[in-house]
Short mmCIF file of C-alpha atoms in Angstrom, two decimals:
data_model
loop_
_atom_site.label_atom_id
_atom_site.label_comp_id
_atom_site.label_asym_id
_atom_site.label_seq_id
_atom_site.Cartn_x
_atom_site.Cartn_y
_atom_site.Cartn_z
CA MET A 21 17.22 -25.04 -36.19
CA ALA A 22 20.04 -24.86 -33.64
CA LEU A 23 19.17 -23.89 -30.06
CA ALA A 24 21.29 -20.73 -30.24
CA GLN A 25 19.45 -19.53 -33.33
CA PHE A 26 16.14 -20.25 -31.62
CA GLN A 27 17.23 -18.17 -28.61
CA VAL A 28 18.15 -15.27 -30.90
CA LEU A 29 14.68 -15.50 -32.48
CA LEU A 30 13.09 -15.43 -29.02
CA VAL A 31 15.05 -12.28 -28.20
CA ALA A 32 13.99 -10.73 -31.49
CA GLY A 33 10.38 -11.67 -30.72
CA ALA A 34 10.49 -9.95 -27.32
CA LEU A 35 11.96 -6.80 -28.86
CA ALA A 36 9.38 -6.84 -31.66
CA THR A 37 6.63 -7.16 -29.05
CA MET A 38 8.03 -4.09 -27.29
CA VAL A 39 7.99 -2.10 -30.53
CA ILE A 40 4.42 -3.13 -31.38
CA ALA A 41 3.22 -2.22 -27.87
CA ALA A 42 5.12 1.07 -28.05
CA MET A 43 3.21 2.05 -31.19
CA TYR A 44 0.05 2.16 -29.07
CA LEU A 45 1.65 4.59 -26.59
CA PRO A 46 1.68 8.35 -27.13
CA GLY A 47 4.52 10.83 -26.96
CA VAL A 48 8.00 10.19 -25.63
CA ALA A 49 7.14 6.72 -24.25
CA ARG A 50 6.97 5.38 -27.79
CA VAL A 51 10.28 6.98 -28.74
CA PHE A 52 12.20 5.66 -25.77
CA LEU A 53 10.86 2.11 -25.99
CA ILE A 54 11.76 1.93 -29.67
CA ALA A 55 15.22 3.29 -28.83
CA GLN A 56 15.63 0.63 -26.13
CA SER A 57 14.61 -2.07 -28.58
CA ALA A 58 17.10 -0.83 -31.15
CA HIS A 59 19.90 -0.64 -28.57
CA TRP A 60 19.27 -4.13 -27.20
CA SER A 61 18.85 -5.61 -30.67
CA LEU A 62 22.41 -4.60 -31.53
CA SER A 63 23.76 -6.37 -28.44
CA TYR A 64 21.46 -9.38 -28.19
CA VAL A 65 20.41 -10.01 -31.82
CA ALA A 66 22.89 -8.51 -34.29
CA ARG A 67 26.05 -9.47 -32.43
CA PRO A 68 25.05 -13.11 -31.71
CA ALA A 69 23.81 -13.43 -35.30
CA VAL A 70 27.18 -12.31 -36.64
CA LEU A 71 29.03 -14.70 -34.31
CA LEU A 72 26.83 -17.65 -35.32
CA TRP A 73 27.15 -16.85 -39.01
CA VAL A 74 30.84 -15.93 -39.31
CA GLN A 75 32.26 -17.99 -36.41
CA PRO A 76 35.17 -15.48 -36.14
CA GLN A 77 38.41 -16.30 -34.39
CA PRO A 78 39.35 -14.05 -31.45
CA ASN A 79 42.05 -11.52 -32.28
CA PHE A 80 43.73 -8.73 -30.39
CA GLY A 81 41.88 -5.46 -31.04
CA ASP A 82 38.58 -7.16 -31.96
CA ASN A 83 36.06 -7.50 -29.14
CA VAL A 84 33.23 -8.88 -31.28
CA PRO A 85 34.37 -12.53 -30.92
CA ASP A 86 34.59 -13.36 -27.21
CA PRO A 87 37.33 -15.96 -26.52
CA ARG A 88 35.12 -17.54 -23.85
CA LEU A 89 32.33 -18.14 -26.35
CA ALA A 90 34.74 -19.33 -29.03
CA ASP A 91 36.46 -21.82 -26.70
CA TYR A 92 33.14 -23.33 -25.58
CA GLY A 93 31.70 -23.25 -29.10
CA TYR A 94 29.54 -20.41 -30.37
CA ASP A 95 26.38 -22.44 -30.82
CA ALA A 96 26.40 -24.04 -27.37
CA SER A 97 27.69 -21.02 -25.45
CA ILE A 98 25.39 -18.42 -27.02
CA ALA A 99 22.39 -20.66 -26.34
CA LEU A 100 23.34 -20.72 -22.64
CA VAL A 101 24.30 -17.06 -22.39
CA LEU A 102 21.02 -15.87 -23.88
CA LYS A 103 18.76 -17.84 -21.52
CA PRO A 104 18.58 -15.08 -18.85
CA VAL A 105 18.38 -12.47 -21.64
CA VAL A 106 15.34 -14.18 -23.19
CA PHE A 107 13.64 -14.37 -19.79
CA GLY A 108 14.43 -10.75 -18.90
CA LEU A 109 13.35 -9.26 -22.21
CA TRP A 110 10.06 -11.15 -22.22
CA VAL A 111 9.33 -9.96 -18.68
CA TYR A 112 10.10 -6.42 -19.81
CA ALA A 113 7.95 -6.85 -22.93
CA ALA A 114 5.07 -8.05 -20.73
CA LEU A 115 5.40 -4.93 -18.58
CA VAL A 116 5.35 -2.74 -21.69
CA VAL A 117 2.26 -4.50 -23.05
CA ALA A 118 0.49 -4.16 -19.69
CA TYR A 119 1.38 -0.45 -19.55
CA ALA A 120 0.15 0.09 -23.10
CA VAL A 121 -3.19 -1.61 -22.33
CA TRP A 122 -3.58 0.38 -19.10
CA THR A 123 -2.75 3.62 -20.87
CA ARG A 124 -5.22 2.98 -23.69
CA LEU A 125 -7.99 2.21 -21.21
CA ARG A 126 -7.55 5.52 -19.38
CA PRO A 127 -9.94 8.19 -20.71
CA GLU A 128 -7.25 10.87 -20.39
CA HIS A 129 -4.45 8.73 -21.84
CA ASN A 130 -3.50 11.28 -24.49
CA ILE A 131 -3.88 14.52 -22.58
CA ASN A 132 -0.34 15.02 -21.33
CA GLU A 133 1.75 13.45 -24.05
CA LYS A 134 -0.01 14.27 -27.32
CA SER A 135 1.08 17.87 -27.71
CA GLY A 136 4.23 19.87 -27.10
CA GLY A 137 2.16 22.38 -25.12
CA ALA A 138 1.76 19.79 -22.34
CA ALA A 139 5.50 20.04 -21.61
CA TYR A 140 5.58 22.83 -19.03
CA PHE A 141 9.07 24.10 -19.89
CA ALA A 142 8.72 23.90 -23.69
CA GLY A 143 9.32 27.41 -24.98
CA ASN A 144 9.58 28.83 -21.44
CA PRO A 145 11.78 31.95 -21.89
CA VAL A 146 13.40 31.72 -18.46
CA PHE A 147 14.20 28.04 -18.87
CA THR A 148 15.46 28.57 -22.42
CA GLN A 149 17.85 31.32 -21.31
CA THR A 150 18.96 29.11 -18.42
CA LEU A 151 19.79 26.32 -20.86
CA PHE A 152 21.80 28.70 -23.05
CA LEU A 153 23.69 29.82 -19.94
CA LEU A 154 24.37 26.22 -18.91
CA TYR A 155 25.57 25.33 -22.39
CA GLY A 156 27.89 28.35 -22.53
CA VAL A 157 29.44 27.68 -19.12
CA GLY A 158 29.66 23.96 -19.81
CA THR A 159 31.33 24.51 -23.18
CA LEU A 160 34.00 26.58 -21.46
CA GLY A 161 34.46 23.66 -19.07
CA ARG A 162 34.80 21.25 -21.98
CA LEU A 163 37.41 23.46 -23.65
CA ALA A 164 39.33 23.75 -20.38
CA ALA A 165 39.19 19.96 -19.96
CA VAL A 166 40.56 19.41 -23.46
CA ALA A 167 43.28 22.04 -22.99
CA SER A 168 44.38 20.51 -19.68
CA GLY A 169 44.17 16.94 -20.97
CA SER A 170 41.46 15.96 -18.48
CA SER A 171 38.52 15.47 -20.82
CA GLY A 172 38.46 11.74 -20.05
CA SER A 173 37.16 8.98 -22.30
CA ALA A 174 34.69 6.12 -22.32
CA GLY A 175 35.28 3.44 -19.69
CA GLU A 176 37.49 5.46 -17.36
CA LEU A 177 37.06 4.75 -13.66
CA GLU A 178 36.77 8.40 -12.72
CA SER A 179 37.24 11.82 -14.25
CA PRO A 180 40.79 13.21 -14.13
CA ASN A 181 39.30 16.51 -12.90
CA PRO A 182 35.96 16.16 -11.05
CA ILE A 183 35.28 19.92 -11.09
CA LEU A 184 35.73 20.25 -14.86
CA ASN A 185 33.70 17.09 -15.30
CA LEU A 186 30.81 18.63 -13.33
CA VAL A 187 31.02 21.83 -15.36
CA SER A 188 31.12 19.82 -18.60
CA ILE A 189 27.90 18.05 -17.59
CA LEU A 190 26.22 21.48 -17.70
CA ALA A 191 26.98 21.64 -21.44
CA THR A 192 25.32 18.28 -21.88
CA LEU A 193 22.22 19.42 -19.99
CA GLY A 194 22.13 22.67 -21.95
CA ALA A 195 22.47 20.97 -25.34
CA ILE A 196 19.92 18.23 -24.66
CA GLY A 197 17.53 20.69 -23.03
CA LEU A 198 17.64 23.14 -25.93
CA ILE A 199 17.16 20.37 -28.49
CA VAL A 200 14.06 19.19 -26.61
CA PHE A 201 12.53 22.43 -25.30
CA PHE A 202 13.71 25.27 -27.58
CA ARG A 203 10.81 26.83 -29.48
CA SER A 204 10.86 29.58 -32.10
CA ASP A 205 8.37 31.02 -34.55
CA SER A 206 11.06 30.72 -37.22
CA ALA A 207 11.63 27.21 -38.55
CA ARG A 208 15.04 28.30 -39.86
CA THR A 209 16.14 29.49 -36.42
CA THR A 210 14.98 26.24 -34.85
CA ALA A 211 16.83 24.18 -37.45
CA LEU A 212 20.03 26.20 -36.98
CA VAL A 213 19.96 25.90 -33.19
CA VAL A 214 19.20 22.16 -33.17
CA GLY A 215 21.69 21.49 -35.96
CA ALA A 216 24.49 23.45 -34.29
CA LEU A 217 23.94 21.72 -30.96
CA THR A 218 23.91 18.29 -32.63
CA CYS A 219 27.18 19.04 -34.44
CA GLY A 220 28.70 20.17 -31.16
CA GLU A 221 27.75 16.89 -29.51
CA LEU A 222 29.23 14.99 -32.45
CA VAL A 223 32.55 16.79 -32.00
CA TRP A 224 32.47 16.09 -28.26
CA THR A 225 31.74 12.42 -29.04
CA ALA A 226 34.97 12.21 -31.02
CA MET A 227 36.97 14.01 -28.32
CA VAL A 228 35.91 11.69 -25.50
CA GLN A 229 35.76 8.61 -27.76
CA SER A 230 32.29 7.68 -26.57
CA LYS A 231 29.06 7.12 -28.47
CA THR A 232 27.01 8.60 -25.61
CA PRO A 233 26.92 12.33 -26.56
CA ILE A 234 25.81 11.91 -30.17
CA MET A 235 23.37 9.10 -29.37
CA GLY A 236 21.92 11.32 -26.64
CA ALA A 237 21.50 14.17 -29.14
CA ALA A 238 19.77 11.88 -31.63
CA LEU A 239 17.42 10.63 -28.91
CA ALA A 240 16.74 14.22 -27.84
CA ILE A 241 15.70 15.12 -31.39
CA ALA A 242 13.31 12.16 -31.41
CA VAL A 243 11.89 13.28 -28.05
CA ARG A 244 11.39 16.79 -29.43
CA PHE A 245 9.47 15.47 -32.42
CA ALA A 246 7.38 13.25 -30.13
CA MET A 247 6.36 16.35 -28.20
CA THR A 248 5.65 18.53 -31.23
CA GLY A 249 4.01 15.86 -33.38
CA TRP A 250 5.35 13.35 -35.90
CA THR A 251 5.34 13.72 -39.66
CA ARG A 252 6.88 11.55 -42.36
CA GLY A 253 9.58 14.16 -42.84
CA LYS A 254 10.46 14.12 -39.14
CA VAL A 255 10.65 10.32 -39.10
CA ALA A 256 12.96 10.40 -42.11
CA GLY A 257 14.97 13.16 -40.44
CA VAL A 258 15.52 11.21 -37.23
CA LEU A 259 16.55 8.08 -39.14
CA SER A 260 18.88 10.13 -41.33
CA ILE A 261 20.45 11.93 -38.36
CA THR A 262 20.98 8.63 -36.57
CA GLY A 263 22.62 7.07 -39.63
CA ILE A 264 24.79 10.12 -40.26
CA ALA A 265 25.78 10.26 -36.59
CA VAL A 266 26.86 6.61 -36.59
CA GLY A 267 28.81 7.03 -39.83
CA ALA A 268 30.36 10.33 -38.79
CA PHE A 269 31.40 8.85 -35.45
CA GLY A 270 33.41 6.14 -37.19
CA TRP A 271 34.87 8.68 -39.62
CA LEU A 272 35.96 11.05 -36.83
CA GLN A 273 37.49 8.14 -34.96
CA SER A 274 39.45 7.13 -38.05
CA LEU A 275 40.98 10.60 -38.25
CA LYS A 276 42.66 9.97 -34.89
CA THR A 277 44.01 6.56 -35.97
CA THR A 278 47.53 6.09 -37.30
CA THR A 279 48.25 4.39 -40.61
CA GLU A 280 49.76 1.40 -38.83
CA ALA A 281 46.68 1.01 -36.63
CA LYS A 282 44.42 1.21 -39.68
CA SER A 283 46.42 -1.58 -41.34
CA GLN A 284 46.11 -3.78 -38.25
CA ALA A 285 42.39 -3.09 -38.05
CA ALA A 286 41.95 -4.00 -41.73
CA LEU A 287 43.76 -7.28 -41.10
CA VAL A 288 41.52 -8.06 -38.12
CA ASP A 289 38.37 -7.21 -40.12
CA SER A 290 39.39 -9.36 -43.07
CA GLN A 291 37.71 -12.45 -41.60
CA TYR A 292 34.28 -10.82 -41.79
CA PRO A 293 32.09 -10.77 -44.93
CA ALA A 294 31.93 -7.50 -46.84
CA VAL A 295 28.31 -6.96 -45.82
CA VAL A 296 29.27 -7.01 -42.13
CA LYS A 297 32.40 -4.82 -42.22
CA PRO A 298 30.60 -1.41 -42.34
CA PHE A 299 28.79 -2.28 -39.10
CA LEU A 300 31.74 -3.62 -37.09
CA SER A 301 32.60 -0.28 -35.48
CA ILE A 302 29.07 0.12 -34.11
CA LEU A 303 28.79 -3.54 -33.05
CA ARG A 304 31.96 -3.15 -31.02
CA ARG A 305 30.36 -0.27 -29.09
CA PHE A 306 27.32 -2.31 -28.05
CA ASP A 307 28.83 -4.92 -25.76
CA LEU A 308 26.06 -6.12 -23.44
CA LEU A 309 26.58 -9.64 -24.80
CA GLU A 310 29.98 -9.60 -23.07
CA ALA A 311 28.28 -8.70 -19.79
CA ALA A 312 25.81 -11.56 -20.32
CA THR A 313 28.81 -13.86 -20.87
CA ASP A 314 30.32 -12.61 -17.61
CA ALA A 315 27.11 -13.47 -15.79
CA TRP A 316 26.94 -16.92 -17.38
CA TYR A 317 30.46 -17.74 -16.19
CA VAL A 318 30.05 -16.67 -12.56
CA GLY A 319 26.47 -17.88 -12.17
CA PRO A 320 23.58 -16.62 -10.03
CA HIS A 321 23.93 -15.40 -6.41
CA SER A 322 27.67 -14.93 -6.93
CA TRP A 323 28.28 -11.23 -6.37
CA LEU A 324 26.74 -8.94 -3.71
CA THR A 325 24.19 -9.60 -0.98
CA PRO A 326 20.86 -7.70 -0.94
CA GLY A 327 22.08 -5.70 2.05
CA GLN A 328 25.24 -4.65 0.22
CA VAL A 329 23.22 -3.62 -2.84
CA ALA A 330 20.92 -1.45 -0.71
CA GLN A 331 23.86 0.10 1.13
CA HIS A 332 25.79 0.95 -2.03
CA ALA A 333 22.68 2.32 -3.73
CA LEU A 334 21.88 4.67 -0.83
CA GLN A 335 25.49 5.83 -0.56
CA SER A 336 25.54 6.62 -4.29
CA LEU A 337 22.93 9.34 -3.72
CA VAL A 338 25.09 11.11 -1.12
CA PRO A 339 27.83 13.52 -2.36
CA THR A 340 31.32 12.19 -1.73
CA GLN A 341 32.18 15.30 0.28
CA LEU A 342 29.40 14.50 2.76
CA LEU A 343 29.90 10.75 2.73
CA GLY A 344 33.54 11.05 3.77
CA ALA A 345 34.53 7.82 2.03
CA GLU A 346 35.07 6.52 -1.47
CA LYS A 347 31.87 5.35 -3.11
CA PHE A 348 31.30 1.91 -4.55
CA ARG A 349 31.67 1.98 -8.34
CA SER A 350 29.59 -0.82 -9.78
CA GLY A 351 31.13 -0.62 -13.27
CA ALA A 352 34.67 -0.97 -11.89
CA ALA A 353 33.61 -3.66 -9.42
CA TRP A 354 31.94 -5.60 -12.25
CA ALA A 355 35.14 -5.46 -14.30
CA ASP A 356 37.30 -6.60 -11.39
CA GLN A 357 35.08 -9.11 -9.63
CA VAL A 358 32.65 -10.46 -12.22
CA ARG A 359 34.51 -10.28 -15.53
CA GLY A 360 37.74 -10.86 -13.64
CA ALA A 361 36.46 -14.31 -12.69
CA SER A 362 36.76 -15.50 -16.31
CA VAL A 363 39.11 -12.94 -17.92
CA ASP A 364 42.49 -11.70 -16.72
CA MET A 365 41.78 -8.10 -15.66
CA SER A 366 44.84 -7.69 -13.42
CA THR A 367 46.47 -5.18 -15.77
CA VAL A 368 43.28 -3.37 -16.79
CA GLN A 369 41.35 -0.71 -14.88
CA VAL A 370 38.09 0.09 -16.58
CA SER A 371 34.43 0.69 -15.79
CA LEU A 372 32.06 -1.61 -17.67
CA ALA A 373 28.35 -1.50 -18.43
CA GLU A 374 26.83 -4.51 -16.70
CA GLY A 375 23.25 -4.29 -17.99
CA ASN A 376 20.09 -4.80 -15.96
CA ILE A 377 19.64 -8.45 -16.96
CA SER A 378 23.22 -9.54 -16.31
CA GLU A 379 23.44 -7.66 -13.01
CA GLY A 380 20.13 -9.11 -11.86
CA TYR A 381 21.23 -12.64 -12.76
CA VAL A 382 24.47 -12.60 -10.76
CA LEU A 383 22.71 -10.94 -7.80
CA GLY A 384 19.61 -13.12 -7.56
CA GLY A 385 19.21 -15.52 -10.47
CA TYR A 386 16.04 -15.28 -12.51
CA ALA A 387 14.25 -13.49 -9.66
CA GLY A 388 17.01 -10.90 -9.78
CA VAL A 389 16.56 -10.57 -13.54
CA ALA A 390 12.84 -9.89 -13.06
CA LEU A 391 13.62 -7.32 -10.37
CA GLY A 392 16.28 -5.65 -12.53
CA VAL A 393 14.10 -5.21 -15.61
CA THR A 394 11.18 -4.06 -13.44
CA PHE A 395 13.41 -1.40 -11.90
CA THR A 396 14.41 -0.23 -15.38
CA PHE A 397 10.75 -0.07 -16.40
CA VAL A 398 9.81 1.97 -13.30
CA MET A 399 12.66 4.38 -14.02
CA LEU A 400 11.37 4.67 -17.58
CA ILE A 401 7.90 5.69 -16.33
CA ILE A 402 9.46 8.25 -13.96
CA TRP A 403 11.55 9.63 -16.82
CA ILE A 404 8.50 10.00 -19.08
CA HIS A 405 6.61 12.04 -16.50
CA SER A 406 9.68 14.10 -15.51
CA LEU A 407 9.87 15.70 -18.97
CA TYR A 408 6.33 17.04 -18.48
CA SER A 409 6.91 18.03 -14.86
CA ARG A 410 6.37 21.58 -13.56
CA TYR A 411 9.34 21.18 -11.20
CA ILE A 412 12.69 22.34 -12.52
CA GLY A 413 14.64 19.58 -10.73
CA MET A 414 12.57 16.76 -12.23
CA ALA A 415 12.70 18.30 -15.72
CA VAL A 416 16.50 18.67 -15.61
CA LEU A 417 16.92 15.13 -14.26
CA GLY A 418 14.76 13.91 -17.14
CA LEU A 419 17.07 15.67 -19.58
CA ALA A 420 20.09 14.04 -17.94
CA LEU A 421 18.57 10.58 -18.44
CA ILE A 422 18.27 11.28 -22.17
CA GLU A 423 22.03 11.72 -22.42
CA VAL A 424 23.34 8.98 -20.12
CA PRO A 425 22.39 5.47 -21.30
CA VAL A 426 21.46 4.09 -17.88
CA LEU A 427 18.08 2.84 -19.07
CA PHE A 428 19.83 1.01 -21.91
CA GLU A 429 22.93 -0.60 -20.44
CA ARG A 430 23.08 -0.20 -16.65
CA GLY A 431 21.52 -2.12 -13.81
CA ILE A 432 20.14 -0.94 -10.48
CA LEU A 433 23.50 0.09 -9.01
CA GLY A 434 24.71 1.83 -12.16
CA THR A 435 21.44 3.72 -12.56
CA VAL A 436 21.44 4.98 -8.97
CA GLU A 437 25.11 5.97 -9.27
CA THR A 438 24.38 8.00 -12.39
CA VAL A 439 21.40 9.73 -10.78
CA GLY A 440 23.60 10.59 -7.79
CA LYS A 441 26.29 12.06 -10.03
CA ASN A 442 23.76 14.22 -11.86
CA LEU A 443 22.06 15.52 -8.71
CA GLN A 444 24.82 18.11 -8.23
CA ALA A 445 24.36 19.31 -11.81
CA VAL A 446 20.59 19.46 -11.21
CA VAL A 447 21.17 21.71 -8.19
CA LEU A 448 23.42 24.00 -10.24
CA ALA A 449 20.81 24.15 -13.00
CA TRP A 450 18.13 25.02 -10.45
CA LEU A 451 20.27 27.84 -9.02
CA ALA A 452 20.95 29.15 -12.53
CA TYR A 453 17.21 29.08 -13.24
CA LEU A 454 16.54 31.17 -10.11
CA VAL A 455 19.26 33.68 -11.05
CA VAL A 456 18.00 34.06 -14.62
CA GLY A 457 14.42 34.41 -13.40
CA GLU A 458 15.36 37.09 -10.87
CA TYR A 459 17.43 38.97 -13.45
CA ARG A 460 14.54 38.98 -15.91
CA ARG A 461 12.16 40.15 -13.20
CA ARG A 462 14.37 43.10 -12.27
CA VAL A 463 14.87 44.04 -15.91
CA ASP A 464 11.12 43.95 -16.48
CA GLU A 465 10.55 46.12 -13.41
CA ILE A 466 13.04 48.73 -14.61
CA SER A 467 11.69 48.76 -18.16
CA SER A 468 8.08 49.06 -16.96
CA ALA A 469 8.74 51.79 -14.38
CA PRO A 470 7.04 55.13 -15.30
CA ILE A 471 9.33 57.82 -16.67
CA PRO A 472 8.89 61.14 -14.78
CA PRO A 473 7.83 64.22 -16.83
CA ALA A 474 10.57 66.41 -18.25
CA GLU A 475 9.74 69.42 -16.06
CA THR A 476 9.87 67.25 -12.95
CA ARG A 477 13.29 65.98 -13.87
CA THR A 478 14.47 69.54 -14.50
CA ALA A 479 13.10 70.79 -11.18
CA GLN A 480 15.06 68.13 -9.36
CA TRP A 481 18.29 69.82 -10.46
CA VAL A 482 17.22 73.35 -9.38
#
């Protein structure tokens, strides 16, 4: 067996260990760990396996074969690129196993996560109305962004209109929040609400040309089922929705493609076996192997100092208006400084997902990899507890982390940046919650006020 194939098997073993350990965890922890395993398997198992099997030649418009790997030789280069990945994933798997053992040994391990009733905001009427309000306002922002041509797309450095972007985030929070926390005595009503919101996210996915909205909706449905209890039908439903979402995403994208572009794409795809072609569109969206290749080329301790990382992370949590200076954008800096070291990026301006393992490797070698995956694991634990929190800010931030894939494909800097961006939306959601709560209180006071007798009302006019 070639070394590269052995490395792929080691990666698959780490991911399988994560899944097995996740099966011993209750509630949303199991869902998210399985989702992480699936996400990383596409980047670190499926993509290398296709490259080793097909040995494709790099072509314009096809990012599956990396010219750097092809020039060095797929077998030798993939074996080297995956070394930090194998180390990082096994460290992460060890953390998951340790957490599963610790959780199982706690007497109260299943109190908070076993039932949907443990989620404080599940079915809360004030919170539910707040989420509907956020979704309505955010949808108007999305429509305004599309009408003005400032809806943006995946990989852009910054939003063309920051205000509309902030308002559009409210739609995301509203949709994800309703999918997770909406409760109704009518199963038909629940299905209609969740189905309509999922379709809306699918349409928005096609508009912004990003997999994030629909994948976030699919994950939100899985989180909902984890809170309310799993059945075979729900498992089949989540798998079906995920498959339909992936297929529909490619179909919607094809509607926006010209005939000439489709012909060029068919020519590029002709070098792949028929069994691989249906999965090429999704493989091209999961590109953490490229980030691992970037890290392999530049080597460890080649990017930022620990002091610079701490400074940029702290500044990311401060609003730009208060900071008074442009923030550091790790995705753009990675594209320019790290990928730019081995690929000509002089004519390209894009923000890339660096991944926790690749970022950790270029910052501090294998110690940095261990720190990066540990940070991701700690953020995962915080996210799990935030969904059951009694504090509106923590609950809304937990919903935001369902949508944005920071715990899948971003490192320390990217995660902190994303949290900082969503803090403003969390504040708006909190203010909306207070307004809705006060409005409901006043309405209840008016409706419960005693009605004076008829003769008293008549005497008042005499």
